[in-house]
CSV table of C-alpha atoms in Angstrom, one decimal:
chain,number,residue,atom,x,y,z
A,1,MET,CA,23.5,8.5,-36.1
A,2,ASN,CA,21.4,5.4,-36.2
A,3,GLN,CA,21.7,5.0,-32.4
A,4,ILE,CA,20.3,8.5,-31.9
A,5,ALA,CA,17.4,7.9,-34.3
A,6,THR,CA,16.6,4.7,-32.4
A,7,HIS,CA,16.4,6.5,-29.1
A,8,THR,CA,14.0,9.1,-30.6
A,9,ASP,CA,11.6,6.5,-32.1
A,10,LYS,CA,8.4,5.9,-30.1
A,11,PRO,CA,8.9,2.6,-28.2
A,12,LYS,CA,6.6,-0.3,-28.8
A,13,GLY,CA,5.0,-2.1,-25.9
A,14,LEU,CA,3.3,-0.9,-22.7
A,15,ARG,CA,4.3,2.2,-20.8
A,16,PHE,CA,4.7,2.0,-17.0
A,17,MET,CA,5.8,4.3,-14.2
A,18,LYS,CA,8.0,3.6,-11.2
A,19,MET,CA,6.9,5.5,-8.1
A,20,HIS,CA,7.5,5.3,-4.3
A,21,GLY,CA,6.0,6.7,-1.1
A,22,ALA,CA,8.5,6.6,1.8
A,23,GLY,CA,10.3,3.8,0.1
A,24,ASN,CA,7.2,1.7,-0.5
A,25,ASP,CA,7.7,1.2,-4.2
A,26,PHE,CA,5.3,0.6,-7.0
A,27,VAL,CA,4.9,-0.1,-10.7
A,28,VAL,CA,2.0,2.0,-12.1
A,29,ILE,CA,0.2,1.2,-15.3
A,30,ASP,CA,-2.3,3.7,-16.7
A,31,SER,CA,-5.1,1.9,-18.5
A,32,ARG,CA,-7.5,4.8,-18.8
A,33,GLY,CA,-9.2,5.0,-22.2
A,34,LEU,CA,-8.8,1.3,-22.9
A,35,ALA,CA,-11.5,-1.3,-23.0
A,36,GLY,CA,-10.7,-2.9,-19.7
A,37,ALA,CA,-8.0,-3.8,-17.2
A,38,ILE,CA,-4.6,-5.0,-18.5
A,39,VAL,CA,-2.9,-6.6,-15.5
A,40,THR,CA,-3.2,-10.4,-15.0
A,41,PRO,CA,-1.8,-12.5,-12.2
A,42,ALA,CA,1.0,-13.7,-14.5
A,43,LEU,CA,1.9,-10.2,-15.6
A,44,ALA,CA,2.0,-9.0,-11.9
A,45,ARG,CA,4.2,-11.8,-10.9
A,46,ALA,CA,6.6,-11.3,-13.8
A,47,LEU,CA,6.8,-7.5,-13.2
A,48,GLY,CA,7.3,-8.0,-9.5
A,49,ASP,CA,10.4,-10.1,-10.0
A,50,ARG,CA,13.3,-7.7,-9.1
A,51,ASN,CA,15.8,-9.7,-11.1
A,52,ARG,CA,13.8,-10.7,-14.2
A,53,GLY,CA,11.1,-8.0,-14.3
A,54,VAL,CA,11.0,-4.5,-12.8
A,55,GLY,CA,10.3,-5.1,-9.1
A,56,PHE,CA,7.8,-3.6,-6.8
A,57,ASP,CA,6.0,-4.0,-3.4
A,58,GLN,CA,2.7,-3.4,-5.1
A,59,LEU,CA,1.4,-2.8,-8.6
A,60,ALA,CA,-1.3,-0.2,-9.2
A,61,GLU,CA,-3.4,0.0,-12.4
A,62,ILE,CA,-5.2,3.2,-13.1
A,63,ARG,CA,-8.6,2.7,-14.8
A,64,ASP,CA,-11.4,5.0,-15.8
A,65,GLY,CA,-13.5,6.1,-12.8
A,66,ASP,CA,-17.2,5.4,-12.5
A,67,GLY,CA,-18.4,8.7,-11.0
A,68,ALA,CA,-14.9,9.5,-9.8
A,69,ASP,CA,-11.7,10.9,-11.4
A,70,PHE,CA,-10.2,7.4,-11.6
A,71,THR,CA,-10.2,3.9,-10.3
A,72,LEU,CA,-7.3,2.0,-8.8
A,73,ASP,CA,-6.7,-1.8,-8.7
A,74,PHE,CA,-3.8,-3.2,-6.6
A,75,TRP,CA,-1.6,-6.3,-7.0
A,76,ASN,CA,1.1,-7.8,-4.8
A,77,ASN,CA,4.4,-9.0,-6.2
A,78,ASP,CA,3.4,-12.6,-5.9
A,79,GLY,CA,0.5,-12.1,-8.3
A,80,THR,CA,-2.3,-11.9,-5.7
A,81,ARG,CA,-4.7,-9.0,-5.4
A,82,ALA,CA,-4.3,-6.3,-2.7
A,83,GLY,CA,-7.4,-4.7,-1.3
A,84,ALA,CA,-5.7,-1.4,-0.5
A,85,CYS,CA,-2.4,0.4,-0.9
A,86,GLY,CA,-2.3,3.8,0.7
A,87,ASN,CA,1.1,5.0,-0.5
A,88,ALA,CA,0.4,4.0,-4.1
A,89,THR,CA,-2.9,5.8,-3.8
A,90,ARG,CA,-1.1,8.9,-2.7
A,91,CYS,CA,1.5,8.6,-5.5
A,92,VAL,CA,-1.1,8.0,-8.3
A,93,SER,CA,-3.3,10.8,-6.9
A,94,ASP,CA,-0.4,13.2,-7.2
A,95,TYR,CA,0.2,12.1,-10.8
A,96,VAL,CA,-3.5,12.4,-11.7
A,97,MET,CA,-3.9,15.8,-10.0
A,98,ALA,CA,-0.9,17.1,-12.0
A,99,GLY,CA,-2.4,15.9,-15.2
A,100,LEU,CA,-5.8,17.4,-14.5
A,101,GLY,CA,-4.5,20.6,-13.0
A,102,LEU,CA,-6.2,19.9,-9.7
A,103,ASP,CA,-5.2,19.9,-6.0
A,104,ALA,CA,-7.9,17.4,-5.0
A,105,VAL,CA,-9.3,14.2,-6.6
A,106,ARG,CA,-11.8,11.5,-5.9
A,107,LEU,CA,-11.1,7.9,-6.7
A,108,THR,CA,-12.6,4.4,-6.3
A,109,THR,CA,-10.9,1.3,-5.0
A,110,SER,CA,-12.3,-2.0,-3.7
A,111,ARG,CA,-12.9,-0.1,-0.5
A,112,GLY,CA,-15.3,2.3,-2.3
A,113,GLY,CA,-14.9,6.0,-2.8
A,114,LEU,CA,-11.8,7.8,-1.4
A,115,ALA,CA,-10.5,11.4,-1.5
A,116,ALA,CA,-7.0,12.7,-1.9
A,117,VAL,CA,-5.5,16.2,-1.7
A,118,ARG,CA,-2.2,17.9,-2.3
A,119,LEU,CA,-0.9,20.1,0.6
A,120,ALA,CA,1.0,23.3,0.2
A,121,ASP,CA,4.3,21.6,1.1
A,122,GLY,CA,3.8,19.1,-1.8
A,123,ARG,CA,2.9,16.1,0.3
A,124,VAL,CA,-0.3,14.2,-0.5
A,125,SER,CA,-3.0,13.2,1.9
A,126,VAL,CA,-5.5,10.4,1.3
A,127,ASN,CA,-8.6,9.4,3.2
A,128,MET,CA,-8.3,5.6,3.6
A,129,GLY,CA,-11.8,5.3,4.9
A,130,ALA,CA,-13.1,4.0,8.3
A,131,PRO,CA,-11.2,1.2,10.0
A,132,GLN,CA,-12.8,-2.2,10.0
A,133,LEU,CA,-12.9,-3.3,13.7
A,134,GLU,CA,-15.5,-6.1,13.8
A,135,TRP,CA,-13.9,-9.6,13.5
A,136,ALA,CA,-16.0,-10.6,10.4
A,137,ASP,CA,-14.9,-7.4,8.6
A,138,VAL,CA,-11.2,-7.7,9.2
A,139,PRO,CA,-11.8,-10.6,8.4
A,140,LEU,CA,-10.9,-13.2,11.0
A,141,ALA,CA,-11.8,-16.9,11.0
A,142,ARG,CA,-13.9,-16.7,14.2
A,143,ALA,CA,-15.4,-14.3,16.7
A,144,VAL,CA,-12.7,-12.9,19.0
A,145,ASP,CA,-11.8,-9.6,20.6
A,146,THR,CA,-10.1,-7.8,17.8
A,147,LEU,CA,-8.2,-5.5,20.2
A,148,HIS,CA,-6.6,-8.5,22.0
A,149,LEU,CA,-6.2,-11.5,19.7
A,150,PRO,CA,-5.7,-14.9,21.2
A,151,LEU,CA,-2.1,-15.1,19.7
A,152,PRO,CA,1.3,-14.9,21.3
A,153,GLY,CA,2.3,-11.3,21.8
A,154,ASP,CA,-1.3,-10.0,22.3
A,155,PRO,CA,-1.7,-8.3,18.9
A,156,ALA,CA,-4.7,-6.3,17.7
A,157,ALA,CA,-6.5,-6.8,14.4
A,158,VAL,CA,-7.6,-3.9,12.2
A,159,GLY,CA,-9.0,-3.9,8.7
A,160,MET,CA,-8.1,-1.1,6.3
A,161,GLY,CA,-9.1,-2.7,3.1
A,162,ASN,CA,-6.3,-5.2,3.9
A,163,PRO,CA,-6.3,-7.2,7.2
A,164,HIS,CA,-3.6,-6.2,9.7
A,165,CYS,CA,-2.2,-7.9,12.8
A,166,VAL,CA,-0.5,-5.2,14.9
A,167,PHE,CA,1.9,-6.0,17.7
A,168,PHE,CA,3.1,-3.4,20.3
A,169,VAL,CA,6.5,-4.2,21.5
A,170,ALA,CA,9.3,-2.6,23.6
A,171,ASP,CA,11.6,-2.2,20.7
A,172,ALA,CA,10.5,-2.6,17.1
A,173,GLU,CA,14.1,-2.6,16.0
A,174,ALA,CA,14.8,-5.8,17.9
A,175,VAL,CA,12.0,-7.8,16.3
A,176,ASP,CA,12.8,-10.8,14.1
A,177,LEU,CA,10.7,-9.5,11.2
A,178,PRO,CA,11.8,-12.2,8.7
A,179,GLY,CA,11.0,-14.9,11.1
A,180,LEU,CA,7.8,-13.6,12.7
A,181,GLY,CA,6.3,-11.9,9.7
A,182,PRO,CA,5.5,-15.0,7.6
A,183,ARG,CA,4.5,-17.0,10.7
A,184,PHE,CA,1.6,-14.6,11.5
A,185,GLU,CA,0.8,-13.8,7.8
A,186,HIS,CA,-0.3,-17.4,7.4
A,187,ASP,CA,-1.9,-17.9,10.9
A,188,PRO,CA,-5.3,-19.7,10.6
A,189,LEU,CA,-7.0,-16.9,12.4
A,190,PHE,CA,-6.6,-14.8,9.2
A,191,PRO,CA,-8.4,-16.7,6.3
A,192,GLN,CA,-7.1,-14.1,3.7
A,193,ARG,CA,-3.7,-13.9,5.3
A,194,THR,CA,-2.6,-10.7,6.9
A,195,ASN,CA,-0.1,-7.8,7.0
A,196,VAL,CA,2.0,-7.9,10.2
A,197,GLU,CA,3.2,-4.7,11.9
A,198,PHE,CA,5.5,-4.3,14.9
A,199,ALA,CA,5.4,-0.9,16.6
A,200,SER,CA,7.0,0.7,19.7
A,201,LEU,CA,6.2,4.0,21.3
A,202,SER,CA,9.1,6.4,20.8
A,203,GLY,CA,7.5,9.6,22.0
A,204,PRO,CA,4.2,11.3,22.6
A,205,ASP,CA,1.9,10.3,19.7
A,206,ARG,CA,5.0,8.9,17.9
A,207,LEU,CA,5.6,5.3,16.9
A,208,ARG,CA,8.5,3.3,15.3
A,209,MET,CA,6.9,0.8,13.0
A,210,ARG,CA,8.2,-2.1,10.9
A,211,VAL,CA,6.1,-4.2,8.5
A,212,TRP,CA,5.8,-7.5,6.8
A,213,GLU,CA,3.2,-7.4,4.0
A,214,ARG,CA,1.2,-10.3,2.8
A,215,GLY,CA,2.2,-11.3,-0.7
A,216,ALA,CA,5.2,-8.9,-0.6
A,217,GLY,CA,7.3,-9.6,2.5
A,218,ILE,CA,9.4,-6.9,4.2
A,219,THR,CA,8.7,-3.4,2.8
A,220,LEU,CA,10.1,0.0,3.8
A,221,ALA,CA,6.7,1.4,4.4
A,222,CYS,CA,3.0,0.4,4.3
A,223,GLY,CA,0.3,3.0,4.2
A,224,SER,CA,-2.7,0.9,5.2
A,225,GLY,CA,-0.4,-0.7,7.9
A,226,ALA,CA,0.5,2.7,9.3
A,227,CYS,CA,-3.2,3.6,9.4
A,228,ALA,CA,-4.1,0.3,11.2
A,229,THR,CA,-1.2,0.7,13.7
A,230,ALA,CA,-2.3,4.2,14.5
A,231,VAL,CA,-5.9,3.1,15.0
A,232,ALA,CA,-4.9,0.2,17.3
A,233,ALA,CA,-2.5,2.4,19.2
A,234,HIS,CA,-5.3,4.9,20.0
A,235,LEU,CA,-7.7,2.2,20.9
A,236,ARG,CA,-5.1,0.7,23.3
A,237,GLY,CA,-4.7,4.1,24.9
A,238,LEU,CA,-1.1,4.5,23.7
A,239,THR,CA,-1.6,7.6,21.5
A,240,GLY,CA,-4.2,10.2,20.5
A,241,ARG,CA,-5.9,10.1,17.1
A,242,GLN,CA,-3.1,12.0,15.4
A,243,VAL,CA,0.1,9.9,15.2
A,244,THR,CA,3.5,10.2,13.5
A,245,LEU,CA,5.1,6.9,12.4
A,246,ASP,CA,8.7,6.4,11.6
A,247,LEU,CA,9.1,3.6,9.1
A,248,ASP,CA,12.2,2.1,7.5
A,249,GLY,CA,11.7,4.3,4.4
A,250,GLY,CA,10.4,7.6,5.9
A,251,VAL,CA,7.7,9.3,7.9
A,252,LEU,CA,4.0,9.1,7.6
A,253,GLU,CA,1.4,11.1,9.5
A,254,ILE,CA,-2.0,9.6,10.4
A,255,ASP,CA,-5.1,11.5,11.6
A,256,TRP,CA,-8.1,9.4,12.5
A,257,ARG,CA,-11.0,11.8,11.9
A,258,GLU,CA,-14.7,11.5,11.9
A,259,ASP,CA,-14.8,10.9,8.1
A,260,GLY,CA,-12.0,8.3,8.0
A,261,VAL,CA,-8.3,7.7,8.6
A,262,TRP,CA,-6.2,10.3,6.7
A,263,MET,CA,-2.6,9.5,5.8
A,264,THR,CA,-0.1,12.1,4.8
A,265,GLY,CA,3.4,11.6,3.4
A,266,PRO,CA,5.8,12.2,0.5
A,267,THR,CA,5.5,10.9,-3.1
A,268,ALA,CA,8.1,10.3,-5.8
A,269,HIS,CA,7.7,9.6,-9.5
A,270,VAL,CA,11.1,8.0,-10.2
A,271,TYR,CA,11.0,7.1,-13.9
A,272,ASP,CA,8.9,5.9,-16.9
A,273,GLY,CA,9.7,2.8,-18.9
A,274,TRP,CA,8.3,0.5,-21.6
A,275,LEU,CA,7.5,-3.2,-21.3
A,276,THR,CA,8.5,-4.9,-24.6
A,277,PRO,CA,6.0,-6.8,-26.7
A,278,ALA,CA,8.1,-9.9,-26.1
A,279,PHE,CA,7.9,-9.6,-22.3
A,280,LEU,CA,4.1,-9.0,-22.5
A,281,ALA,CA,3.6,-12.0,-24.8
A,282,ALA,CA,5.6,-14.2,-22.4
A,283,HIS,CA,3.3,-13.3,-19.5
A,284,PRO,CA,-0.3,-13.1,-20.7
């Protein structure tokens, strides 16, 4: 009887949600209504530890919006900030839309104002904004041709809130992702480090893509990376502006429109949990 009573008591600590989009997984903390942001670098690192914490590719903190339905901040699992996270944006937008009884929301991130909508089939689309194609906006360390970087493998650079280094290869499956990913993440040409994508053409307007994310390593999917890869593929003449990408964790559809790069895919709210007061006190 005592055990049952314990389970029905309201937990003490901080509530979080676990979500994923095409296998790209997130911890989400809802800080709306509070005085300010909760997440610190120490807390993000502790939560990102898959053995001692919860584990995630990125952490998203929902805050009150300034002229929007909500604001999102992003963290990598090494405790560094992420400028954008498309799959987390879709997952959180779905959660907020359900709470507000809406099928469309507006949000703000470090990129500025974005829009998200729920489609009739349940998938969620988000406008990730215009791609950043000038070297200083990616950003790169010096002025170079962003469509053909002076690096082995002839990659392209595209900014989507995060910097991306996109390689087009004959077979993405054959790439040594654990070896090449960190090498290019830390290349001096990228002063803020970079996400690294390897893509191969698998059909008309269809790409197979694998990704190494800065501050996170190999992930099953990367929304901003899928957007950057689709943009680079179109600029290289490999695809049109509507591209389907097969990632390790699922399928994402990209549509580069006049108003920005739209990304569509599945979302999943896996479970809710509580961080204990002791855990929070140990990682201020």
